[in-house]
XYZ file of C-alpha atoms in Angstrom:
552
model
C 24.723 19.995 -26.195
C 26.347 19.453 -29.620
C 27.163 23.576 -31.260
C 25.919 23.691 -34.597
C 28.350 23.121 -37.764
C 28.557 26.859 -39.237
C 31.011 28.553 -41.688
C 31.818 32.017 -41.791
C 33.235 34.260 -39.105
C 29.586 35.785 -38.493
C 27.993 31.984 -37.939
C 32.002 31.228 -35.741
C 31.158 33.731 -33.046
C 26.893 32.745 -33.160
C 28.525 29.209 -32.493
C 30.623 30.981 -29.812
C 27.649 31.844 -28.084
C 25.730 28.918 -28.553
C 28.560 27.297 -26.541
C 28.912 29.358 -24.005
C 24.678 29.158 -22.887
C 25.891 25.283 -23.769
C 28.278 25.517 -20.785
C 25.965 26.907 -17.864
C 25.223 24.771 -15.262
C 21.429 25.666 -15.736
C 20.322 25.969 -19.338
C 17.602 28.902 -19.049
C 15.601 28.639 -22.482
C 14.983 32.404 -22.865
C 18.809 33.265 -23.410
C 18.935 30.672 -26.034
C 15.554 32.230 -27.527
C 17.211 35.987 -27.254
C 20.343 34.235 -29.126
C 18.828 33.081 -32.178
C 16.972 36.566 -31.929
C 19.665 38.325 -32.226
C 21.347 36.078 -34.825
C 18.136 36.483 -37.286
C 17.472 33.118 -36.887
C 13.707 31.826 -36.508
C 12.583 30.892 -32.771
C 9.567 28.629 -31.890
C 8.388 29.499 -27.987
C 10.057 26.914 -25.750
C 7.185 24.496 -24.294
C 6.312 20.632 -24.356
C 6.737 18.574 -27.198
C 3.251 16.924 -27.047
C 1.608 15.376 -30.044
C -1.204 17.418 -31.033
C -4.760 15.393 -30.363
C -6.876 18.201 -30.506
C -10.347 16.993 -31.086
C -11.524 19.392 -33.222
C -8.742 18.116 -35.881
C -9.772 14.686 -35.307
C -12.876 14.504 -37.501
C -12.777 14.045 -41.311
C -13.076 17.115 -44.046
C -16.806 17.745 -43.686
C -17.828 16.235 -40.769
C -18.746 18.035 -37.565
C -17.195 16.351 -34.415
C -19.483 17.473 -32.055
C -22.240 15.791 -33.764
C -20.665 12.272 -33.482
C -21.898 11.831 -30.054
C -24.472 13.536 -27.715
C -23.907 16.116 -25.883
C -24.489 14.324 -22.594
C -22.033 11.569 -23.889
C -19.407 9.790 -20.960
C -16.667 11.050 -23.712
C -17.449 14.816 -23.031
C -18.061 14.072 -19.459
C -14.886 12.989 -18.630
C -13.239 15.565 -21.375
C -14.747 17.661 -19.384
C -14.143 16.469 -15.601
C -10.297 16.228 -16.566
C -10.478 20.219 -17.600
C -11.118 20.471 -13.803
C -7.906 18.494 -12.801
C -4.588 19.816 -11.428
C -2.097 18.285 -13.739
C 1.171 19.641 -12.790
C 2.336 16.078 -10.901
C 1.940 14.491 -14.012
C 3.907 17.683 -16.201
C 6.488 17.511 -13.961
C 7.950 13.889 -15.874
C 8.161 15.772 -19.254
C 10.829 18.352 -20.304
C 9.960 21.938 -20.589
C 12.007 22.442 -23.926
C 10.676 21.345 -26.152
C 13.907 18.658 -26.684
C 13.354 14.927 -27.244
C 10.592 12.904 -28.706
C 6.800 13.965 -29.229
C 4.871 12.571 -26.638
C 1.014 12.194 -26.094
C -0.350 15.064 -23.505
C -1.032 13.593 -20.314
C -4.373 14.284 -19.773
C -5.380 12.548 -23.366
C -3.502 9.640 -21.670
C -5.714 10.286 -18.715
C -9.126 11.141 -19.812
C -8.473 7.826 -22.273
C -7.907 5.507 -19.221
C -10.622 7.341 -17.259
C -13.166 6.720 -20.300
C -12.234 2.924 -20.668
C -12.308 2.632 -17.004
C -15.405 3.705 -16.594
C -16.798 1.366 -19.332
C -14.892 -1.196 -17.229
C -12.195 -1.490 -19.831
C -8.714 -2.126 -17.483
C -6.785 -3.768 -20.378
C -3.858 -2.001 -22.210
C -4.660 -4.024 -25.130
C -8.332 -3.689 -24.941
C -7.936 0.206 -24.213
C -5.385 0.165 -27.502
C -8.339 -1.748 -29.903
C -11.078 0.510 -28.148
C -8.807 3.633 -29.987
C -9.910 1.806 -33.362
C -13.471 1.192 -32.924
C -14.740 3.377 -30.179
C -15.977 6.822 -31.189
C -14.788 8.422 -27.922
C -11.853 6.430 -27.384
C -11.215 8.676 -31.229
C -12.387 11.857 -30.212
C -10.359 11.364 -27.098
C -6.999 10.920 -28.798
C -7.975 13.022 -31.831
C -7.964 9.853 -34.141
C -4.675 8.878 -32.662
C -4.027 5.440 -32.287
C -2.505 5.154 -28.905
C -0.077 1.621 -28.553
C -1.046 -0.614 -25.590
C 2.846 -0.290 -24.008
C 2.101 3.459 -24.228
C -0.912 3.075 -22.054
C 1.404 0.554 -19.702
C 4.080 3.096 -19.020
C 1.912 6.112 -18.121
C 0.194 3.922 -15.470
C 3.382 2.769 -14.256
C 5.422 6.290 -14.646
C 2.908 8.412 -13.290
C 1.850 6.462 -9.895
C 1.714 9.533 -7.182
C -0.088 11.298 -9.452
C -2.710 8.819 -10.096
C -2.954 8.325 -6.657
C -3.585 11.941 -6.174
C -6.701 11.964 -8.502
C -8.912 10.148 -5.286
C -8.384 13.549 -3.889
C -9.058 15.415 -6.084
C -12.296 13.872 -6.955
C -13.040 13.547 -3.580
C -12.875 17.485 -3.330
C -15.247 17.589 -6.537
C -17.656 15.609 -4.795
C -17.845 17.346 -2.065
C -18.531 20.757 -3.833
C -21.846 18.892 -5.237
C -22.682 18.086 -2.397
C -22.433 14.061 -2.187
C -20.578 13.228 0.825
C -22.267 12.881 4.094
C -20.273 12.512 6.855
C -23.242 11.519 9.368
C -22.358 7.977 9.442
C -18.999 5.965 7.659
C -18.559 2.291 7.546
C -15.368 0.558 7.283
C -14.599 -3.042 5.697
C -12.116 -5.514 3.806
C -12.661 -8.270 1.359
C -10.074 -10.201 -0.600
C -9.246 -9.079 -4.136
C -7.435 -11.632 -6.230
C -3.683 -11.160 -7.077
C -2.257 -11.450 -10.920
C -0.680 -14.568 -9.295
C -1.624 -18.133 -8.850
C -1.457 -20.356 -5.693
C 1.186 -22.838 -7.152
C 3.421 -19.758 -7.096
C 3.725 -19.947 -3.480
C 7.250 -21.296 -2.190
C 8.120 -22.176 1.698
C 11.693 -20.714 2.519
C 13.540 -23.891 1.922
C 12.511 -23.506 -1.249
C 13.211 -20.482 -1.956
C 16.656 -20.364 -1.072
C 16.893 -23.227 -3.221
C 15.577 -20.808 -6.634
C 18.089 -18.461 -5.213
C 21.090 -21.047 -5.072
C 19.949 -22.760 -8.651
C 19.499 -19.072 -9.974
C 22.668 -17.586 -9.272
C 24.647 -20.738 -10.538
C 23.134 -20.095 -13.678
C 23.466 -16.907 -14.078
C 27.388 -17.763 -13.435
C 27.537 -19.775 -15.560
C 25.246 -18.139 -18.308
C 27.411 -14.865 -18.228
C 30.723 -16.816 -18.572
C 28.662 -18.107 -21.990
C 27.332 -14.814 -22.960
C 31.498 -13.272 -22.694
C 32.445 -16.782 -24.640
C 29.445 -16.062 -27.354
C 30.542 -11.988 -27.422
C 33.695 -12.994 -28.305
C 33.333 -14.727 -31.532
C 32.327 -12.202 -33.365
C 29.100 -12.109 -35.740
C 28.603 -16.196 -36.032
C 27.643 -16.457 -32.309
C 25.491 -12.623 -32.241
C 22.248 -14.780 -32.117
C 23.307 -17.238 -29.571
C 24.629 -13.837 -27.471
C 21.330 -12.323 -27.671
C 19.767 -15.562 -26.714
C 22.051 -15.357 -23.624
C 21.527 -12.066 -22.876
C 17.522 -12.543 -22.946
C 18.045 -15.476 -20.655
C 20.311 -13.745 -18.384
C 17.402 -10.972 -17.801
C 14.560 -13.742 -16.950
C 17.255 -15.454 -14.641
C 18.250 -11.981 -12.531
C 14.714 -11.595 -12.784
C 13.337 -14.411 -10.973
C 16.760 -14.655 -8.747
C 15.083 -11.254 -7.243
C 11.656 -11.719 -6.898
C 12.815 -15.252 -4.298
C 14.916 -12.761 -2.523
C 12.250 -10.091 -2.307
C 10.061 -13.399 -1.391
C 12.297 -14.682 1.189
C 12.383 -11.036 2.791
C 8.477 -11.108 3.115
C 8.167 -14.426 4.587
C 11.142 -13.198 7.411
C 9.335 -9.504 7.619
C 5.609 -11.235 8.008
C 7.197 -13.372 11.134
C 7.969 -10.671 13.028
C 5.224 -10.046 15.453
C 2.865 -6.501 15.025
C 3.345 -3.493 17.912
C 0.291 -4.934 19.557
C 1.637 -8.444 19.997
C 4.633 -7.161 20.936
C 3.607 -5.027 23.775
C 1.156 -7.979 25.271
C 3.925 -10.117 25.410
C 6.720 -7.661 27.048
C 3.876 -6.423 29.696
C 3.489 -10.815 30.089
C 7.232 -11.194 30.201
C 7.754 -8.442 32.584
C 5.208 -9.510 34.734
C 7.139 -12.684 34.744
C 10.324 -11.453 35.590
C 9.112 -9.784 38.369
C 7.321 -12.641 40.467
C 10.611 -14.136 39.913
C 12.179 -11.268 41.088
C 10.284 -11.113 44.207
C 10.556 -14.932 44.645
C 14.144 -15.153 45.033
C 14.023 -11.971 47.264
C 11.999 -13.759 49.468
C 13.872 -17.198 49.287
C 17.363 -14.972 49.717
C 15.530 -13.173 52.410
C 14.966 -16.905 54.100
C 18.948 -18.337 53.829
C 19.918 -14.996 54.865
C 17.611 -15.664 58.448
C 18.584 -19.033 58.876
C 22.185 -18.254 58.755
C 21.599 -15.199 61.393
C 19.737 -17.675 63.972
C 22.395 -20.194 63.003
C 24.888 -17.613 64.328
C 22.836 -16.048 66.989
C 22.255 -19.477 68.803
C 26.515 -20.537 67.965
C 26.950 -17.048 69.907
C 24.497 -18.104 72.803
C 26.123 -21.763 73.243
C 29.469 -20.039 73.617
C 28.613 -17.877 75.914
C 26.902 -21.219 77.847
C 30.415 -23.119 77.626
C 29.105 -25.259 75.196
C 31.741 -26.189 72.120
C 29.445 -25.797 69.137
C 25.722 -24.678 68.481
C 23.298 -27.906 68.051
C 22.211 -28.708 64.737
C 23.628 -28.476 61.064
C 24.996 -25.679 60.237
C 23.209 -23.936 57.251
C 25.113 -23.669 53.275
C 26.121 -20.720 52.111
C 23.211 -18.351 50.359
C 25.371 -18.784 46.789
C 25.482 -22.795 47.534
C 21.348 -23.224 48.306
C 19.526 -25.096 46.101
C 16.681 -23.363 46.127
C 18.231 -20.089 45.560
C 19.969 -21.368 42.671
C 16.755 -22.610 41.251
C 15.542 -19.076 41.268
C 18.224 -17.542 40.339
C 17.882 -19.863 36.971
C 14.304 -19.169 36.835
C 15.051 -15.129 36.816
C 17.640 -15.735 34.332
C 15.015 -17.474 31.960
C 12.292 -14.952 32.562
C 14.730 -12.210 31.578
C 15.576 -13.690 28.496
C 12.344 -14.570 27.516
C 11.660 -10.307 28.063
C 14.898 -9.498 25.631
C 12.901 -11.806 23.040
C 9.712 -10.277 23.481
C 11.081 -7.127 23.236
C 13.614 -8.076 19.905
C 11.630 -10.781 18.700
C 13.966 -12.360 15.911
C 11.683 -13.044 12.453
C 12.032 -16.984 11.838
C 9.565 -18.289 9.387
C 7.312 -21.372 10.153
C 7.499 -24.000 8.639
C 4.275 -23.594 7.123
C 4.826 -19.982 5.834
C 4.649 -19.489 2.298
C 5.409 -16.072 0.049
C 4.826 -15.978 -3.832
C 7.336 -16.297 -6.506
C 5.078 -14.346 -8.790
C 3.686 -11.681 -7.076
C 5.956 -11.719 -3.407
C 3.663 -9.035 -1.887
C 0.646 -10.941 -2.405
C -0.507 -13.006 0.432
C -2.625 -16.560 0.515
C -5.727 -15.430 2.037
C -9.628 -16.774 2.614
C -12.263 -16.346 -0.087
C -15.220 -14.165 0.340
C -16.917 -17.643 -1.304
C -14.950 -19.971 0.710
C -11.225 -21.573 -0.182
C -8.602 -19.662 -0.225
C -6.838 -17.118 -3.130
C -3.928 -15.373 -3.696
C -4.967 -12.164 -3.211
C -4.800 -8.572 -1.471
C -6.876 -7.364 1.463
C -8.506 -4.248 -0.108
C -10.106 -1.922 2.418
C -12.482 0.640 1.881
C -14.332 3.468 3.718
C -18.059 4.509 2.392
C -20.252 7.523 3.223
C -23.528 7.952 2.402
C -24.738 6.409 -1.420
C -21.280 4.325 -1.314
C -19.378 6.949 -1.903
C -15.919 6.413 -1.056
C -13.347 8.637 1.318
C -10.759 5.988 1.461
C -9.285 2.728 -0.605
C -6.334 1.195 1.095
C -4.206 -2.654 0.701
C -3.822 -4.294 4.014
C -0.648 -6.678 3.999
C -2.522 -8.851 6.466
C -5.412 -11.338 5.748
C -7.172 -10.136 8.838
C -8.778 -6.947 9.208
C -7.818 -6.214 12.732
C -4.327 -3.936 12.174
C -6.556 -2.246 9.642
C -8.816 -0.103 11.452
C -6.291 2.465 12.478
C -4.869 3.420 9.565
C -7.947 3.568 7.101
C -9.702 5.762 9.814
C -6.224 8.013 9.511
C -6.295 7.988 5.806
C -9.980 9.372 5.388
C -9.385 11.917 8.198
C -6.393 12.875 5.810
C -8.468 12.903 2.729
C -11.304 14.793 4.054
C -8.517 17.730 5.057
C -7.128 17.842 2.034
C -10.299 17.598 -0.537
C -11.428 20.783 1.767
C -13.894 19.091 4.177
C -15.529 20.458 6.972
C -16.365 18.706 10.389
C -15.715 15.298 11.660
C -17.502 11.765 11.115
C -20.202 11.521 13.334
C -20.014 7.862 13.643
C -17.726 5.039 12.153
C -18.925 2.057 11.663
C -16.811 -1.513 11.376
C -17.670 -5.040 12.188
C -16.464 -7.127 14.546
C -13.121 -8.019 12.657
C -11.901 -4.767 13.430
C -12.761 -5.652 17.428
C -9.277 -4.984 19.541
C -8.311 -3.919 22.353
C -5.472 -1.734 20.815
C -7.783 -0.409 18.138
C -10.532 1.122 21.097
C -7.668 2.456 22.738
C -6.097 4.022 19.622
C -9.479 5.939 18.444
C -10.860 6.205 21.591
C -11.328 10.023 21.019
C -13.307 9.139 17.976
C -16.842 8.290 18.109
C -16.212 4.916 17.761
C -19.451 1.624 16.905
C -17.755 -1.610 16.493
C -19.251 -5.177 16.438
C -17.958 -6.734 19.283
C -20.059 -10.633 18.004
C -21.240 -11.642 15.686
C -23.483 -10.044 13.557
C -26.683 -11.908 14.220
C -25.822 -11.565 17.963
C -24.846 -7.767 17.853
C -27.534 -6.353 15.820
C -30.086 -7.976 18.770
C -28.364 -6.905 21.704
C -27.779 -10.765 23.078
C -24.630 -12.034 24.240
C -23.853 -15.705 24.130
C -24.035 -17.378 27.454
C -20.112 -17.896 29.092
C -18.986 -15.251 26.644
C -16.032 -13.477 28.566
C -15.773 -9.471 27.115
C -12.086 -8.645 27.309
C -10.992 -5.468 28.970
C -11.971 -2.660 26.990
C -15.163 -4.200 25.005
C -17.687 -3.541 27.444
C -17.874 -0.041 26.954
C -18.431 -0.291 23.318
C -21.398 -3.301 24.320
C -22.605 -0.432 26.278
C -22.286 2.131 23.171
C -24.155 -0.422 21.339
C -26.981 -1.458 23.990
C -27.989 2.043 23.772
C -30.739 3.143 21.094
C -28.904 5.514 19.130
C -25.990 3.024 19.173
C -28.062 0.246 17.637
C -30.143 2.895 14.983
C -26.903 4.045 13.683
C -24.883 0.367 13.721
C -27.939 -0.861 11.517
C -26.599 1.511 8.694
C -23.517 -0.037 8.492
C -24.352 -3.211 6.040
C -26.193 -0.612 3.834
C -23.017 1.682 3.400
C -20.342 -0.385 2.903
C -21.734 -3.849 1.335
C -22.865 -2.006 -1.662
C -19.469 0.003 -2.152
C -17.463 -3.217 -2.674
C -20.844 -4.739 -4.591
C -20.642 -1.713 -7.229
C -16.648 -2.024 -7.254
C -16.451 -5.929 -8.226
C -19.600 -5.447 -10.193
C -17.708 -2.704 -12.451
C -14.082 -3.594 -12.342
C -13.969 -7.783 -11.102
C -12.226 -8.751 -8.286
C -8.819 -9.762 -10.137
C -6.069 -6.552 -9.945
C -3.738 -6.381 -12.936
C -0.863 -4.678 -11.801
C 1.944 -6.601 -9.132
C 3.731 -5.449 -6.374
C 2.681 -3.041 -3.529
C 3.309 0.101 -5.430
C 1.500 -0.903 -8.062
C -1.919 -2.550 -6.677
C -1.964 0.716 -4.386
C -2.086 2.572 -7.336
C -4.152 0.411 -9.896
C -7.047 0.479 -6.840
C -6.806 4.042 -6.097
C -7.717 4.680 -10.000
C -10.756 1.978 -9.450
C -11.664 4.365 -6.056
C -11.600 7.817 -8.156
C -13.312 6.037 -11.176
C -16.227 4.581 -9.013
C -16.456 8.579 -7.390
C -16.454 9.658 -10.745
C -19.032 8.002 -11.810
C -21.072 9.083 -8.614
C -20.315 12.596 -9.907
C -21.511 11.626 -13.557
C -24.926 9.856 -12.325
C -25.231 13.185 -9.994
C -24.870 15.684 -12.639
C -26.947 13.520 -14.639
C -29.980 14.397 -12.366
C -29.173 17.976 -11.972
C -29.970 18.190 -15.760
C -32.907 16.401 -15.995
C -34.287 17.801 -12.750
């Protein structure tokens, strides 16, 4: 902190004070307030520098703001929704003293994305126009017009907070009433990525961007000290450099981060791991037990072969009859096992520190590296994220999660985890009676997993399931025919038919609202752009709910 130039030996020793609060480790704000106090000086309370976008003071000399729009207007609504919100993740990125630049409140941010979301506006640039020539968008930001990067770096700054909103309008709908947890059905479909297929590189090719990349960025920062150097006739062809050098390091580490995914999505899941360490084990051990028992048979031979060399000297004969047998180290057979243990127990090590090596078929984008090339819900194939969602009664949603894995199988577990930890922290009471997946989400790790939970899974196909037929030669694995029993039974089957009704709609309304193309990249922040979508589609359950109330 910079003292204050003051003359004068009254305004030296207020500048001696103002340097010594300067020095404490912790500036506290109310001895600097008592300061100026006591030096007669005026004092403005210490709080955020927000710009004011009051909107009362948005309307023109005259005009009445509150007659601009209907009462029952999706503006107010959501004016009024974010009143209800707790705030205090997204205070804690501004400063408390009032020092730096005037920034725009965060819930005018919010309750402007929240408005344009729901009127399926996702685009900063779209959001920024809609501040011109949408009423609410202007009683919103109190006739403020808000820049499009602005919009950009709350989304992107304030992530966990976002994130929190599904919460918290989880816990809003359950005070009204809305969610049922009778019956909740779990599914995936494919959303597409903000990447295109012909970004996808296999690893040869990647660590062939890498190699190119980092030559040129060599050799561009050897051109960028040479351009510094001359002085002001080169400053152009410097900052031409220096753009270039960003775009290189940039792409340089989206390959690496590439090249990590494809070596991270080779490595095997728990589940494969474990089936083949109990397969490997069970290896080693009949190998185990067949050279004990080949040992075992060398080992007799040699005894009779000295038991009857014993007898034939004690008979005056010179030598036993026969061949003697080899040595146990020397038999061939025991060395064949022995080779055949060997390999068994190295084929356990693997299985039990499998070592990632890409295929050669194995492909990660250059765009967008935590994207994945999956199957279309319309056939082909996109680059794309596996979005899951879990639905309760009228679609409304306890959980939105990305699954880094085309198949829905790994998925089961954790969505199931994530609505349990939802419902506990939105302040719901009781469990799910029934959840209700298809039979993508058929394992025998995942019935083993939830098998506390009560637990209706497809184990056929659909057409098959929902008539109680199995195909003829179909072999159940271990651990699916008590869930063909759970759904044999009547109350299984009444309560699987509610499953296409619950969740086909959800992702239905969702596409129908928002599309199925996500705008943001990277894990963080896809999780985050479809956890807004999530708390905007409960929202708008909430808005169609009061709705009723009022006209009811």
């Amino acid at each position: 902190m910079v003292a204050p130039v003051l003359v004068g030996k009254v305004w030296a020793r207020r500048r001696d004070r103002w340097e010594a609060v300067a020095q404490l480790s912790i500036f506290n704000c109310q001895e600097l307030a008592l300061l100026f106090a006591h030096s007669g000086r005026s004092c403005r309370a210490v709080a955020y520098n927000f710009i004011p976008c009051s909107p009362d003071g948005s309307a023109p000399a005259g005009h009445d703001l509150r007659g601009w729009l209907p009462p029952q207007h999706l503006c107010w609504q959501v004016l009024k929704i974010v009143g209800e919100f707790d705030l205090s993740g997204f205070l804690r990125g501004y400063r408390a003293d009032g020092q730096g630049a005037a920034a725009y409140p965060p819930q005018v941010l919010l309750s402007l994305v929240l408005y344009c979301y729901c009127k399926g506006v996702r685009s900063t640039r779209k959001i920024e126009a809609a501040c011109l020539d949408d009423v609410g968008c202007r009683i919103i930001t109190g006739n403020q017009q808000v820049d499009h990067a602005t919009v950009a770096r709350f989304l992107c700054r304030h992530r966990e907070g976002l994130k929190s909103l599904f919460v918290q309008v989880l816990a809003l709908c359950a005070r009204r009433g809305l969610v049922d947890l009778s019956a909740v059905a779990v599914d995936g479909s494919p959303m597409h990525a903000a990447a295109a297929r012909s970004a996808n590189r296999s690893l040869d090719a990647l660590e062939t961007v890498i190699a190119d990349g980092e030559a040129q960025l060599v050799q561009l920062a050897q051109d960028t000290d040479e351009a510094a150097a001359d002085g002001r006739r080169r400053l152009t062809a410097a900052g031409s450099c220096l753009r270039r050098l960003s775009q290189l390091s940039d792409r340089v580490t989206r390959a690496r981060v590439a090249r990590d995914k494809l070596f991270e999505r080779s490595l095997p899941s728990a589940g494969e791991i474990r089936i083949k360490v109990e397969a490997a084990q069970r290896m080693v051990a009949k190998a185990e037990a067949r050279l004990a028992e080949v040992t075992a048979g060398q080992q007799q031979r040699l005894a009779d072969y000295v038991r009857r060399t014993l007898q034939d000297q004690a008979a005056g004969r010179r030598r036993a009859v026969g061949r003697p047998p080899v040595s146990i180290e020397a038999k061939t057979k025991v060395v064949a096992q022995q080779a055949r243990l060997a390999r068994a127990q190295a084929a356990l090590h693997r299985a039990r520190y499998p070592r990632p090596i890409p295929s050669a078929v194995a492909r990660a984008s250059l765009t967008d590296p935590a994207s994945r090339l999956m199957l279309g819900k319309h056939g082909g194939y996109v680059q794309g994220y596996n979005v899951q969602i879990a639905c309760a009664r009228n679609q409304v949603l306890l959980a939105i999660e990305l699954q880094d894995n085309p198949a829905d199988t790994t998925a089961l577990v954790p969505v199931i985890r994530r609505v349990q930890h939802n419902c506990a922290a939105a302040g719901l009471t009781g469990d799910v009676a029934a959840w209700l997946a298809d039979s993508g989400y058929a394992s025998t790790a995942n019935f083993a997993a939830l098998a506390d939970l009560p637990l209706l899974v497809s184990i056929t196909k659909e057409y098959e399931q929902t008539r109680a037929t199995t195909p003829p030669g179909h072999n159940v694995p271990a651990g699916h025919r008590e869930m063909a029993a759970r759904l044999a039974s009547a109350e299984g089957k009444q309560l699987y038919a509610r499953r296409d009704a619950l969740v086909e709609p959800g992702f239905a309304q969702l596409f129908q609202q928002f599309g199925r193309r996500v705008h943001h990249r990277g894990t963080a922040g896809v999780d985050t752009e479809i956890k807004l979508l999530g708390a905007v589609h409960n929202l708008k359950k909430i808005f169609h709910h009061d709705a009723r109330q009022r006209t009811s």
